[in-house]
Amino acid sequence: MSKKRISRPAKRPAPKSASAAEPAVNEAAAAGGPAQTTTSPSELAPVSTTQGADGVVSAASPDEADAAPDDAPTEFVAPTWNHSLIDVTPEPVWEPDLKALLKSWRRGRATKRLSQVLQDGYVTIFSVLVIVAMLGGAVFRAQSEATACATATCEVGRGLLPWVMLFAAFTLTLAAARVFGPVVASAAEGFWLLDAPIRRARLLRRRLVAVLGAVAGGAAVLGAVLAALTGYPWPQILEWAAALGLGAAGLTGLAALEQTFARTWLVKLVQWLFGLAALAALATITAVAGGWISLDLDSAWSTRVVIGLGGAGVAALVLFGGLALARLDQIHRARLVSGGNLISGMQGAAFAMDLGLMRDILVERDAMAKGQVRPTLGLGHGQTAIVGRELQRLWRYPKRLVLLVVSLGVPYAVGALGLTRFNPFISALVLLIAFVPLLGSLRVLTRTRGLARLFPFSNARLRLATAAVAAGLAAIWAILASPAFHGLGAVPDASFSTAAANALVTAAAGLLAAVRWVSAKPADYSTPMMQTGFGALPPGLMFNLFKGLDVVAVMTGPLLLGWSPWVSVVIGVIVLYLLSGSFDMKEAQQMQAELKKEREQLKGGGKPGARQVIAPPKRR
C-alpha cells in the first residue's frame, strides 16, 4: 500500500470514552507484545502516524507531538482498499419487473392520455372519418366498374394485378425490415438495459411479436383493398387478405432471424426476387393490354395458388418466427440501437409532416452504407455542366430508374382494369413518386440558398438545368405510354394526337408535382401559430401532406371532366412559371425593403449606395 498523507489540525478533541482506545490495546496483545495499560481519555494526546511501504504504521512520540507548534498541521494517513467490481456477485434481475418499472416511469411523466388527445382532436378525427368514407365509396365504385368489364383484357388485368401488388408488398416489407430492424431498441434502452447482465430475449420477445402482428394486420388490410379494387367477390377478398398478411409476416420473421446472425444478403436476394416477379407480372399486363400477346387465366388455379401462398406464409411465420424468438439474445446492441435511432428520426419528421425530410433520412442512411464513390470529371460548362452532373449521378446510381420503369406499366394496367376515367390521375400520382428520387439536386439547391447563390444563374435557369434530365425522361415516358391512352384512354375512339397529348399532360403533371414536392418550403415556426385541437401549429404545416397532390389534381382535372387537353396545357404553363422561382415573395419583400432604404437616403440628401462616414469620437 502506498503512502497517503492527509494534513489535519494539531489539536483534536479527546474521545468521549475509553472504548476508542481498546482496539489498539487488544491488537497489541494479540501480536504477543508487552502488556500495556489503558490510558484515560484525558491523558490521550494527538499522535502522528505514518504508514510505510511494508504496511507497518508508526506513531510519533507524545513529546515530538508536543514539540510541534500549535498551528503546525499534523499528517494523517488514510487506508487504501483495493477491490474490483468483477469479483462482486451480480444480483439477479427479473426482467418483467424491470419492464414494469420502465412503464411506470414513462406513464408517470406523461402529461396526457391517448383518450384525452383523441378527445382534443375531435375535428381531425371527424375529417379522417370523412376521408375514409370517401375512399371507401371510391373503392366500391371502382369495384363495380371493374366487375362490369367482361373483355379478355379486363379478365387478364383483374387476374394479374393482385399478383403485382402482392409481390410489390412483399418487396416493400423486406426492404423496410432490412432497413429498420425489424427488432429495434431506443438509445436509452441500449444504454441502460442492453449492456446490463439481464436476459435480452425477455425484453425483446414481446416487441417482435407486436411487429409481426402489426405487419400481418396492415398487409391484410392492403390485400383486401386491392382485391376489392379489382372486382373480386368477398370470399376471394378474404383469401387475398389472408395470403398477403401471412406472407408478409413470414417474411418479417425471416428478416428477424437474419438480424440475429447480423447479415442481410439473404433478405436482399429474396427482396430482388419478389421485385422481379412484380415487374414480370406488370409487363405481362402491359403486353396483354397492348395486344402484343394473348393469355388465358384459370381462376380456379389462381385461387388454389393463393390458398397455398397463405399456407406457406403460416409455415414461414412459425419456422422463422420461432427461430428468431429463440435467438433474440444474439442480436447486437449496435444493430438494435441503429434501427431505433432511425425510427426516432422518422418520427420527428412525421410529427413535422415533412415527407421530404423522411426521405432525406433514408437517403443519408443509404449513402452511409455505400461508403464512398469514385470521383469523375464534369462535362461542359455553364448550365451544360449541371445537366452533365445529373447524367453522371443517374449513371452512378441507376436504381433510381426502377420506379420510373415500373410506372410505365401503370396506364396499361389501369386501362386493362376498365378504370379509363381515372387513368391520368392515377398515372400522375405514380409518376410523382417516381420522379422524386431524380430531383435530389433541386431539393438541395432550393433548401440551401447560400449554395444556390454561388452559381452565376437565376433561380429559373438553375431549376430548369437541374430538372432537365427528369424532363427528358418524362418525354420518353409520354411517348411510350401514348398507346395506352390511345386504345384505353379516357376519351373513346380518340385520335392518336389526342392520346399523345393526354400522355404528355400526365407526364408533365407528374414531373411538376415532383418539383413542387421537393422545392416546397418547410413550415415556418417563427410565424404566429394556429390553434388546433392538438395544440399550436404553424399555418403551413398542415399543407405539407398535400404538396404535389394539388398540382396533380389541377392539371389532370380537366382530363377527368372530358375537357380539351389544351386547358391542362395552359394550367401547366402557369404552374411551371410559379415553380421556376421567377417570382419569389420573400425576395420581392427584400427588394422592396432595399428600395425603401434608398428612398430614405435620397430624402436625407445622400446618394443611394454611398458609404456613410462616421466621425471618430472626440477626445476629452
Coordinates of C-alpha atoms in Angstrom, one line a residue:
M1 CA 0.0 0.0 0.0
S2 CA 1.3 3.4 -0.9
K3 CA 1.7 6.3 1.5
K4 CA -1.0 8.8 1.6
R5 CA -0.6 11.8 3.9
I6 CA -3.5 14.0 4.8
S7 CA -3.0 17.2 6.8
R8 CA -5.1 17.6 9.9
P9 CA -5.2 20.3 12.6
A10 CA -2.8 19.9 15.5
K11 CA -5.4 19.9 18.2
R12 CA -8.0 17.2 18.1
P13 CA -10.8 16.7 20.6
A14 CA -10.3 13.9 23.0
P15 CA -12.5 10.8 22.7
K16 CA -15.6 10.9 24.9
S17 CA -15.0 7.3 26.3
A18 CA -12.2 4.8 26.7
S19 CA -13.7 2.4 24.3
A20 CA -11.9 4.0 21.4
A21 CA -8.5 3.0 22.8
E22 CA -9.5 -0.6 23.5
P23 CA -9.0 -1.9 19.9
A24 CA -5.4 -0.8 19.8
V25 CA -4.6 -2.5 23.2
N26 CA -6.3 -5.7 22.1
E27 CA -4.4 -5.8 18.8
A28 CA -1.0 -5.3 20.6
A29 CA -1.8 -8.1 23.0
A30 CA -2.8 -10.4 20.2
A31 CA 0.5 -9.8 18.4
G32 CA 2.4 -11.0 21.5
G33 CA 3.8 -7.6 22.5
P34 CA 4.3 -6.3 26.0
A35 CA 1.4 -5.6 28.3
Q36 CA 0.2 -2.1 28.1
T37 CA -2.0 -0.1 30.4
T38 CA -5.1 1.7 29.3
T39 CA -4.8 5.4 29.3
S40 CA -7.6 7.6 30.4
P41 CA -9.3 9.8 27.8
S42 CA -7.9 12.9 29.4
E43 CA -4.3 11.7 29.0
L44 CA -4.6 10.9 25.3
A45 CA -2.5 13.1 23.1
P46 CA -2.6 13.6 19.4
V47 CA -0.1 11.5 17.6
S48 CA 1.2 11.5 14.1
T49 CA 1.0 8.1 12.3
T50 CA 3.0 7.2 9.2
Q51 CA 2.3 4.1 7.0
G52 CA 5.4 2.6 5.5
A53 CA 5.9 0.6 2.3
D54 CA 5.7 -2.6 4.3
G55 CA 2.3 -1.7 5.6
V56 CA 3.6 -1.0 9.2
V57 CA 2.1 2.0 10.8
S58 CA 4.5 4.0 13.0
A59 CA 3.4 6.6 15.5
A60 CA 5.4 9.6 16.8
S61 CA 6.0 10.0 20.5
P62 CA 3.9 12.4 22.5
D63 CA 7.0 14.5 23.2
E64 CA 7.6 15.0 19.5
A65 CA 4.0 15.9 19.1
D66 CA 4.1 18.4 21.9
A67 CA 7.3 19.9 20.5
A68 CA 5.4 20.8 17.3
P69 CA 3.9 24.3 17.3
D70 CA 0.2 24.6 17.9
D71 CA -0.6 25.9 14.3
A72 CA 1.5 23.3 12.5
P73 CA -0.6 20.7 10.8
T74 CA -0.1 17.0 11.5
E75 CA -0.3 14.3 8.9
F76 CA -2.9 11.6 8.9
V77 CA -2.7 8.6 6.6
A78 CA -6.0 7.2 5.2
P79 CA -6.0 3.5 4.4
T80 CA -6.5 2.4 0.8
W81 CA -8.6 -0.6 -0.2
N82 CA -8.0 -2.5 -3.4
H83 CA -11.2 -4.0 -4.8
S84 CA -12.8 -4.9 -8.2
L85 CA -16.4 -4.9 -9.4
I86 CA -15.8 -8.0 -11.4
D87 CA -15.4 -10.0 -8.2
V88 CA -18.9 -8.8 -7.0
T89 CA -21.6 -11.3 -7.5
P90 CA -24.4 -9.7 -9.6
E91 CA -27.8 -9.5 -8.1
P92 CA -30.4 -11.4 -10.2
V93 CA -32.9 -9.2 -12.1
W94 CA -36.4 -10.2 -13.0
E95 CA -37.0 -8.7 -16.5
P96 CA -40.8 -8.3 -16.2
D97 CA -40.3 -6.3 -13.0
L98 CA -37.8 -4.1 -14.9
K99 CA -40.2 -3.6 -17.8
A100 CA -42.9 -2.7 -15.3
L101 CA -40.6 -0.1 -13.7
L102 CA -39.9 1.4 -17.1
K103 CA -43.6 1.6 -17.9
S104 CA -44.3 3.3 -14.6
W105 CA -41.6 5.9 -15.3
R106 CA -43.0 6.6 -18.8
R107 CA -46.6 6.9 -17.6
G108 CA -45.6 9.0 -14.7
R109 CA -44.0 11.6 -16.9
A110 CA -46.8 11.7 -19.5
T111 CA -49.0 14.9 -19.4
K112 CA -52.0 13.4 -21.3
R113 CA -53.5 10.1 -22.0
L114 CA -54.3 8.8 -25.5
S115 CA -58.0 9.2 -24.9
Q116 CA -57.6 12.8 -23.9
V117 CA -55.5 13.5 -27.1
L118 CA -58.2 12.0 -29.2
Q119 CA -60.9 14.0 -27.5
D120 CA -58.9 17.2 -28.1
G121 CA -58.5 16.3 -31.8
Y122 CA -62.2 15.5 -32.5
V123 CA -62.2 17.7 -35.6
T124 CA -59.2 15.9 -37.0
I125 CA -60.8 12.5 -36.2
F126 CA -64.0 13.6 -37.9
S127 CA -62.0 14.7 -41.0
V128 CA -60.2 11.4 -41.1
L129 CA -63.5 9.5 -40.9
V130 CA -64.9 11.6 -43.8
I131 CA -61.8 10.9 -45.9
V132 CA -62.0 7.2 -45.2
A133 CA -65.7 7.2 -46.2
M134 CA -64.9 8.9 -49.4
L135 CA -62.1 6.5 -50.2
G136 CA -64.4 3.6 -49.4
G137 CA -67.0 5.0 -51.8
A138 CA -64.4 5.3 -54.5
V139 CA -63.3 1.7 -53.9
F140 CA -66.8 0.3 -54.2
R141 CA -67.4 2.4 -57.3
A142 CA -64.2 1.2 -58.8
Q143 CA -65.1 -2.4 -57.9
S144 CA -68.5 -2.0 -59.7
E145 CA -66.8 -0.6 -62.8
A146 CA -64.2 -3.3 -62.8
T147 CA -66.9 -6.0 -62.5
A148 CA -68.8 -4.6 -65.4
C149 CA -65.8 -5.0 -67.7
A150 CA -66.0 -8.5 -69.2
T151 CA -63.5 -8.4 -72.0
A152 CA -60.4 -10.6 -72.2
T153 CA -58.1 -7.7 -71.4
C154 CA -60.1 -6.9 -68.3
E155 CA -60.1 -10.5 -67.2
V156 CA -56.3 -10.7 -67.5
G157 CA -55.8 -7.4 -65.7
R158 CA -58.1 -8.4 -62.9
G159 CA -56.3 -11.7 -62.6
L160 CA -52.7 -10.4 -62.6
L161 CA -52.9 -7.0 -60.9
P162 CA -53.4 -8.5 -57.4
W163 CA -50.2 -10.6 -58.0
V164 CA -48.3 -7.4 -59.0
M165 CA -49.4 -5.7 -55.8
L166 CA -48.7 -8.8 -53.7
F167 CA -45.2 -9.2 -54.9
A168 CA -44.7 -5.4 -54.6
A169 CA -46.0 -5.5 -51.0
F170 CA -43.6 -8.4 -50.2
T171 CA -40.7 -6.4 -51.7
L172 CA -41.5 -3.3 -49.6
T173 CA -41.9 -5.4 -46.4
L174 CA -38.5 -6.9 -46.8
A175 CA -36.9 -3.5 -47.6
A176 CA -38.5 -1.9 -44.5
A177 CA -37.4 -4.9 -42.3
R178 CA -33.9 -4.8 -43.6
V179 CA -33.5 -1.0 -43.1
F180 CA -35.2 -0.6 -39.7
G181 CA -34.8 -3.9 -37.9
P182 CA -37.3 -5.4 -37.6
V183 CA -36.4 -5.6 -33.9
V184 CA -35.2 -2.2 -32.6
A185 CA -34.4 -0.5 -29.3
S186 CA -34.1 3.1 -28.4
A187 CA -30.9 4.8 -27.5
A188 CA -31.9 5.0 -23.8
E189 CA -32.7 1.2 -23.8
G190 CA -29.4 0.5 -25.4
F191 CA -27.5 2.5 -22.8
W192 CA -29.3 1.4 -19.7
L193 CA -30.7 -2.1 -20.4
L194 CA -28.9 -3.9 -23.2
D195 CA -25.5 -3.7 -21.5
A196 CA -26.8 -4.9 -18.2
P197 CA -26.5 -8.5 -17.0
I198 CA -30.1 -9.4 -18.0
R199 CA -31.7 -11.8 -20.4
R200 CA -32.2 -9.7 -23.6
A201 CA -34.7 -12.1 -25.1
R202 CA -37.3 -11.4 -22.3
L203 CA -37.1 -7.7 -23.2
L204 CA -37.4 -8.1 -27.0
R205 CA -39.8 -11.1 -27.3
R206 CA -43.0 -9.1 -26.9
R207 CA -41.6 -6.4 -29.2
L208 CA -41.0 -8.9 -32.0
V209 CA -44.5 -10.5 -31.6
A210 CA -46.0 -7.0 -31.8
V211 CA -44.1 -6.2 -35.0
L212 CA -45.2 -9.5 -36.6
G213 CA -48.8 -8.8 -35.7
A214 CA -48.7 -5.2 -37.0
V215 CA -47.2 -6.3 -40.3
A216 CA -49.8 -9.1 -40.7
G217 CA -52.7 -6.8 -40.0
G218 CA -51.5 -3.9 -42.2
A219 CA -50.7 -6.2 -45.1
A220 CA -54.1 -7.9 -44.8
V221 CA -55.9 -4.6 -45.0
L222 CA -53.9 -3.7 -48.0
G223 CA -54.6 -7.0 -49.7
A224 CA -58.4 -6.7 -49.0
V225 CA -58.4 -3.1 -50.6
L226 CA -56.5 -4.3 -53.7
A227 CA -58.8 -7.3 -54.2
A228 CA -61.8 -5.1 -53.8
L229 CA -60.5 -2.6 -56.4
T230 CA -60.1 -5.4 -58.9
G231 CA -63.8 -6.5 -58.5
Y232 CA -63.3 -9.8 -56.7
P233 CA -66.2 -11.2 -54.5
W234 CA -66.0 -11.3 -50.7
P235 CA -64.6 -14.8 -50.4
Q236 CA -61.7 -14.1 -52.7
I237 CA -61.1 -10.8 -51.0
L238 CA -60.7 -12.6 -47.7
E239 CA -58.3 -15.1 -49.3
W240 CA -56.1 -12.4 -50.8
A241 CA -56.1 -10.5 -47.5
A242 CA -55.0 -13.7 -45.6
A243 CA -52.4 -14.6 -48.1
L244 CA -50.9 -11.1 -48.1
G245 CA -50.9 -10.7 -44.4
L246 CA -49.5 -14.1 -43.5
G247 CA -46.9 -13.9 -46.3
A248 CA -45.7 -10.5 -45.1
A249 CA -45.5 -11.7 -41.5
G250 CA -43.5 -14.8 -42.6
L251 CA -41.0 -12.7 -44.5
T252 CA -40.7 -10.4 -41.5
G253 CA -39.8 -13.4 -39.4
L254 CA -37.1 -14.3 -41.9
A255 CA -35.7 -10.8 -41.6
A256 CA -35.7 -11.0 -37.8
L257 CA -33.9 -14.4 -38.0
E258 CA -31.3 -12.9 -40.3
Q259 CA -30.9 -10.0 -37.9
T260 CA -29.8 -12.4 -35.2
F261 CA -27.0 -13.5 -37.5
A262 CA -26.0 -9.9 -38.4
R263 CA -26.3 -10.4 -42.1
T264 CA -28.6 -9.0 -44.9
W265 CA -27.6 -10.7 -48.1
L266 CA -30.3 -13.3 -48.0
V267 CA -33.0 -10.7 -47.3
K268 CA -31.7 -8.6 -50.2
L269 CA -31.8 -11.7 -52.5
V270 CA -35.4 -12.5 -51.7
Q271 CA -36.3 -8.9 -52.0
W272 CA -34.9 -8.7 -55.5
L273 CA -36.7 -11.9 -56.5
F274 CA -40.1 -10.6 -55.4
G275 CA -39.3 -7.3 -57.1
L276 CA -38.5 -9.0 -60.4
A277 CA -41.7 -11.1 -60.1
A278 CA -43.8 -8.0 -59.7
L279 CA -42.1 -6.4 -62.7
A280 CA -42.7 -9.5 -64.8
A281 CA -46.4 -9.6 -63.9
L282 CA -46.8 -5.9 -64.7
A283 CA -45.0 -6.4 -68.0
T284 CA -47.4 -9.3 -68.8
I285 CA -50.4 -7.0 -68.1
T286 CA -48.9 -4.3 -70.3
A287 CA -48.3 -6.8 -73.2
V288 CA -51.9 -8.1 -73.0
A289 CA -53.4 -4.6 -72.8
G290 CA -51.3 -3.6 -75.8
G291 CA -52.5 -6.6 -77.8
W292 CA -49.0 -8.0 -78.2
I293 CA -49.7 -11.3 -76.6
S294 CA -52.8 -13.3 -75.6
L295 CA -53.2 -15.0 -72.3
D296 CA -56.0 -17.1 -70.7
L297 CA -56.0 -17.3 -66.9
D298 CA -57.7 -20.0 -64.9
S299 CA -59.5 -18.5 -61.8
A300 CA -59.6 -21.9 -60.0
W301 CA -55.9 -22.3 -60.4
S302 CA -55.3 -18.8 -59.1
T303 CA -57.5 -19.5 -56.1
R304 CA -55.5 -22.6 -55.2
V305 CA -52.2 -20.8 -55.6
V306 CA -53.5 -18.0 -53.2
I307 CA -54.5 -20.5 -50.6
G308 CA -51.2 -22.3 -51.0
L309 CA -49.4 -19.0 -50.6
G310 CA -51.3 -18.4 -47.3
G311 CA -50.2 -21.8 -46.0
A312 CA -46.6 -21.1 -46.9
G313 CA -46.9 -17.8 -45.0
V314 CA -48.1 -19.7 -41.9
A315 CA -45.2 -22.2 -42.2
A316 CA -42.6 -19.4 -42.7
L317 CA -44.1 -17.5 -39.7
V318 CA -43.9 -20.5 -37.4
L319 CA -40.5 -21.6 -38.5
F320 CA -38.6 -18.3 -38.9
G321 CA -40.5 -16.5 -36.2
G322 CA -39.8 -19.3 -33.7
L323 CA -36.1 -19.4 -34.5
A324 CA -35.9 -15.7 -34.2
L325 CA -37.6 -15.7 -30.8
A326 CA -35.1 -18.4 -29.7
R327 CA -32.1 -16.3 -30.8
L328 CA -33.1 -12.9 -29.6
D329 CA -30.1 -12.9 -27.2
Q330 CA -27.7 -12.9 -30.2
I331 CA -28.8 -9.6 -31.7
H332 CA -26.0 -7.0 -31.3
R333 CA -26.8 -3.9 -29.3
A334 CA -25.4 -1.6 -32.1
R335 CA -27.9 -3.1 -34.6
L336 CA -30.8 -2.6 -32.3
V337 CA -29.9 1.0 -31.4
S338 CA -29.2 1.9 -35.0
G339 CA -32.7 0.9 -36.1
G340 CA -34.2 2.7 -33.0
N341 CA -32.3 5.9 -33.9
L342 CA -33.6 5.8 -37.5
I343 CA -37.2 5.3 -36.3
S344 CA -36.8 8.2 -33.9
G345 CA -35.7 10.5 -36.7
M346 CA -38.5 9.3 -38.9
Q347 CA -41.0 10.0 -36.1
G348 CA -39.7 13.5 -35.7
A349 CA -40.1 14.1 -39.5
A350 CA -43.6 12.6 -39.4
F351 CA -44.5 14.9 -36.4
A352 CA -43.5 17.9 -38.6
M353 CA -45.5 16.3 -41.5
D354 CA -42.3 16.7 -43.7
L355 CA -42.2 13.7 -46.0
G356 CA -39.2 15.2 -47.8
L357 CA -37.2 15.1 -44.5
M358 CA -38.2 11.4 -44.0
R359 CA -36.8 10.6 -47.5
D360 CA -33.6 12.6 -46.7
I361 CA -33.0 10.5 -43.6
L362 CA -33.3 7.3 -45.7
V363 CA -31.1 8.6 -48.4
E364 CA -28.4 9.6 -45.9
R365 CA -28.5 6.1 -44.4
D366 CA -28.2 4.5 -47.8
A367 CA -25.2 6.8 -48.6
M368 CA -23.5 5.9 -45.3
A369 CA -24.0 2.2 -46.1
K370 CA -22.5 2.6 -49.5
G371 CA -19.4 4.4 -48.1
Q372 CA -17.7 6.2 -51.0
V373 CA -17.7 6.6 -54.8
R374 CA -15.0 7.3 -57.3
P375 CA -15.0 11.0 -58.3
T376 CA -15.3 11.8 -62.0
L377 CA -14.7 14.9 -64.1
G378 CA -17.6 17.1 -65.1
L379 CA -18.9 17.7 -68.6
G380 CA -19.1 21.0 -70.4
H381 CA -19.5 24.4 -68.8
G382 CA -22.4 26.7 -67.7
Q383 CA -25.8 25.1 -67.5
T384 CA -24.5 22.2 -69.5
A385 CA -22.2 21.2 -66.6
I386 CA -25.2 21.0 -64.3
V387 CA -27.0 18.7 -66.8
G388 CA -23.9 16.6 -67.2
R389 CA -23.6 16.2 -63.5
E390 CA -27.2 15.0 -63.3
L391 CA -26.4 12.4 -66.0
Q392 CA -23.4 11.2 -64.1
R393 CA -25.4 10.8 -60.9
L394 CA -28.0 8.8 -62.8
W395 CA -25.3 6.6 -64.3
R396 CA -23.7 6.2 -60.9
Y397 CA -27.0 5.3 -59.1
P398 CA -29.3 3.7 -61.8
K399 CA -31.5 2.2 -59.1
R400 CA -33.5 5.5 -59.2
L401 CA -34.9 4.5 -62.6
V402 CA -36.7 1.4 -61.2
L403 CA -39.8 3.3 -60.1
L404 CA -39.9 5.1 -63.4
V405 CA -39.8 1.9 -65.4
V406 CA -42.5 0.4 -63.2
S407 CA -44.7 3.4 -63.7
L408 CA -44.6 2.9 -67.4
G409 CA -46.9 -0.1 -67.0
V410 CA -49.4 1.7 -64.8
P411 CA -51.5 3.3 -67.6
Y412 CA -51.8 0.0 -69.4
A413 CA -52.8 -1.8 -66.2
V414 CA -55.4 0.8 -65.3
G415 CA -56.8 0.7 -68.8
A416 CA -56.9 -3.1 -68.7
L417 CA -59.0 -2.9 -65.5
G418 CA -61.5 -0.7 -67.1
L419 CA -60.7 2.4 -65.0
T420 CA -60.1 4.6 -68.0
R421 CA -61.6 7.6 -66.4
F422 CA -59.0 7.7 -63.6
N423 CA -56.1 6.8 -65.8
P424 CA -54.4 10.3 -66.0
F425 CA -54.9 10.9 -62.2
I426 CA -53.5 7.5 -61.1
S427 CA -50.6 7.6 -63.6
A428 CA -49.6 11.1 -62.5
L429 CA -49.6 10.1 -58.8
V430 CA -47.3 7.2 -59.6
L431 CA -45.0 9.5 -61.6
L432 CA -44.9 11.9 -58.6
I433 CA -43.3 9.1 -56.6
A434 CA -41.1 8.0 -59.4
F435 CA -39.6 11.5 -60.2
V436 CA -38.8 12.5 -56.6
P437 CA -35.6 10.4 -56.5
L438 CA -34.4 12.1 -59.7
L439 CA -34.7 15.6 -58.3
G440 CA -32.3 15.4 -55.4
S441 CA -30.1 18.2 -56.6
L442 CA -33.1 20.5 -57.0
R443 CA -34.1 19.8 -53.4
V444 CA -30.6 20.7 -52.1
L445 CA -30.4 23.9 -54.1
T446 CA -33.9 25.1 -53.1
R447 CA -33.3 24.3 -49.4
T448 CA -29.8 25.8 -49.3
R449 CA -30.0 29.4 -50.6
G450 CA -26.3 30.1 -49.9
L451 CA -25.3 27.3 -52.2
A452 CA -27.7 28.5 -54.9
R453 CA -26.2 32.0 -54.9
L454 CA -22.7 30.6 -55.8
F455 CA -24.0 29.8 -59.3
P456 CA -24.0 32.6 -61.8
F457 CA -27.6 31.8 -62.9
S458 CA -31.0 33.0 -61.9
N459 CA -33.3 30.8 -59.9
A460 CA -35.3 29.9 -63.0
R461 CA -32.3 28.8 -65.1
L462 CA -30.8 26.9 -62.2
R463 CA -34.0 25.0 -61.6
L464 CA -34.5 24.2 -65.3
A465 CA -31.0 22.9 -65.5
T466 CA -31.3 20.6 -62.5
A467 CA -34.7 19.3 -63.8
A468 CA -33.6 18.9 -67.5
V469 CA -32.8 15.1 -67.2
A470 CA -36.1 14.4 -65.4
A471 CA -37.9 16.4 -68.1
G472 CA -36.3 14.3 -70.8
L473 CA -37.3 11.1 -69.1
A474 CA -40.8 12.4 -68.8
A475 CA -41.0 13.0 -72.5
I476 CA -39.7 9.4 -73.2
W477 CA -42.4 8.1 -70.8
A478 CA -45.1 10.1 -72.6
I479 CA -44.1 8.6 -76.0
L480 CA -44.0 5.0 -74.6
A481 CA -47.4 5.4 -72.8
S482 CA -49.2 7.0 -75.7
P483 CA -50.6 3.6 -76.9
A484 CA -52.3 3.1 -73.6
F485 CA -54.1 6.4 -73.8
H486 CA -55.0 5.8 -77.4
G487 CA -56.6 2.3 -77.2
L488 CA -57.5 2.5 -73.5
G489 CA -57.7 6.3 -72.9
A490 CA -60.3 8.3 -71.1
V491 CA -61.7 9.5 -74.4
P492 CA -63.0 6.6 -76.5
D493 CA -62.3 6.5 -80.2
A494 CA -59.9 9.4 -79.9
S495 CA -57.1 10.2 -82.4
F496 CA -53.5 9.3 -81.7
S497 CA -52.7 13.0 -81.4
T498 CA -55.3 13.5 -78.6
A499 CA -53.9 10.4 -76.9
A500 CA -50.4 11.6 -77.1
A501 CA -51.5 15.0 -75.7
N502 CA -53.2 13.2 -72.8
A503 CA -50.0 11.2 -72.1
L504 CA -47.8 14.3 -72.3
V505 CA -50.1 16.2 -69.9
T506 CA -50.0 13.2 -67.5
A507 CA -46.2 13.1 -67.6
A508 CA -45.9 16.9 -67.1
A509 CA -48.3 16.7 -64.2
G510 CA -46.2 14.0 -62.5
L511 CA -43.0 16.0 -63.1
L512 CA -44.3 19.3 -61.9
A513 CA -45.9 17.7 -58.9
A514 CA -42.5 16.2 -58.0
V515 CA -40.8 19.6 -58.5
R516 CA -43.5 21.1 -56.2
W517 CA -42.8 18.3 -53.7
V518 CA -39.0 18.8 -53.5
S519 CA -38.9 22.6 -53.8
A520 CA -41.7 23.4 -51.3
K521 CA -40.6 25.5 -48.3
P522 CA -40.6 23.9 -44.9
A523 CA -43.0 25.1 -42.2
D524 CA -42.1 28.5 -40.7
Y525 CA -42.2 28.2 -36.9
S526 CA -41.4 31.9 -36.5
T527 CA -44.8 32.9 -37.8
P528 CA -47.9 33.2 -35.5
M529 CA -49.2 29.8 -34.6
M530 CA -52.7 28.5 -35.4
Q531 CA -54.7 27.0 -32.5
T532 CA -55.9 23.4 -33.2
G533 CA -57.3 20.5 -31.2
F534 CA -53.8 19.1 -31.0
G535 CA -52.2 22.4 -29.9
A536 CA -50.5 25.3 -31.7
L537 CA -49.3 24.5 -35.2
P538 CA -47.7 26.8 -37.9
P539 CA -50.1 27.7 -40.7
G540 CA -48.1 25.9 -43.4
L541 CA -47.6 22.6 -41.5
M542 CA -50.9 21.0 -42.5
F543 CA -50.3 21.6 -46.2
N544 CA -47.1 19.6 -46.2
L545 CA -49.2 16.4 -46.7
F546 CA -50.8 17.8 -49.9
K547 CA -47.9 19.3 -51.7
G548 CA -47.6 17.8 -55.1
L549 CA -51.1 16.3 -54.9
D550 CA -52.6 19.8 -55.6
V551 CA -50.6 20.0 -58.9
V552 CA -51.8 16.6 -60.0
A553 CA -55.4 17.5 -59.2
V554 CA -55.3 20.8 -61.0
M555 CA -53.6 19.5 -64.2
T556 CA -55.5 16.3 -64.6
G557 CA -58.8 17.6 -63.5
P558 CA -59.8 18.9 -67.0
L559 CA -59.0 15.5 -68.5
L560 CA -61.2 13.7 -65.9
L561 CA -64.0 16.1 -66.8
G562 CA -63.6 15.4 -70.5
W563 CA -62.3 18.9 -71.5
S564 CA -59.7 19.6 -74.1
P565 CA -56.1 18.8 -73.3
W566 CA -55.2 22.4 -74.1
V567 CA -56.8 23.6 -70.9
S568 CA -54.4 21.4 -68.9
V569 CA -51.5 22.7 -71.0
V570 CA -52.4 26.3 -70.1
I571 CA -52.6 25.4 -66.4
G572 CA -49.3 23.5 -66.7
V573 CA -47.6 26.6 -68.1
I574 CA -48.8 28.7 -65.2
V575 CA -47.7 26.1 -62.7
L576 CA -44.3 25.9 -64.4
Y577 CA -43.9 29.7 -64.1
L578 CA -44.8 29.6 -60.4
L579 CA -42.4 26.7 -59.7
S580 CA -39.5 28.1 -61.7
G581 CA -38.6 30.6 -58.9
S582 CA -39.0 33.6 -61.2
F583 CA -41.4 35.1 -58.7
D584 CA -40.5 34.7 -55.0
M585 CA -42.5 36.6 -52.5
K586 CA -39.6 36.6 -49.9
E587 CA -37.1 38.0 -52.4
A588 CA -39.7 40.6 -53.6
Q589 CA -40.1 41.8 -50.0
Q590 CA -36.4 42.1 -49.5
M591 CA -36.1 44.1 -52.8
Q592 CA -38.9 46.3 -51.6
A593 CA -37.1 46.9 -48.3
E594 CA -33.9 47.9 -50.2
L595 CA -35.8 50.3 -52.4
K596 CA -37.4 51.9 -49.3
K597 CA -34.0 52.3 -47.8
E598 CA -32.6 54.0 -50.9
R599 CA -35.6 56.4 -50.9
E600 CA -34.9 57.4 -47.3
Q601 CA -31.2 58.1 -48.2
L602 CA -32.3 60.3 -51.2
K603 CA -34.6 62.2 -48.9
G604 CA -31.8 62.8 -46.5
G605 CA -29.6 64.3 -49.2
G606 CA -27.3 61.3 -49.7
K607 CA -26.7 59.2 -52.7
P608 CA -28.0 55.7 -52.9
G609 CA -25.3 53.2 -52.3
A610 CA -22.8 55.8 -51.0
R611 CA -20.7 55.0 -48.0
Q612 CA -21.7 56.6 -44.7
V613 CA -18.7 58.2 -43.0
I614 CA -18.8 58.1 -39.2
A615 CA -16.8 60.7 -37.3
P616 CA -14.3 59.5 -34.8
P617 CA -15.2 60.1 -31.1
K618 CA -13.8 63.3 -29.6
R619 CA -11.0 63.0 -27.1
R620 CA -11.6 64.5 -23.7

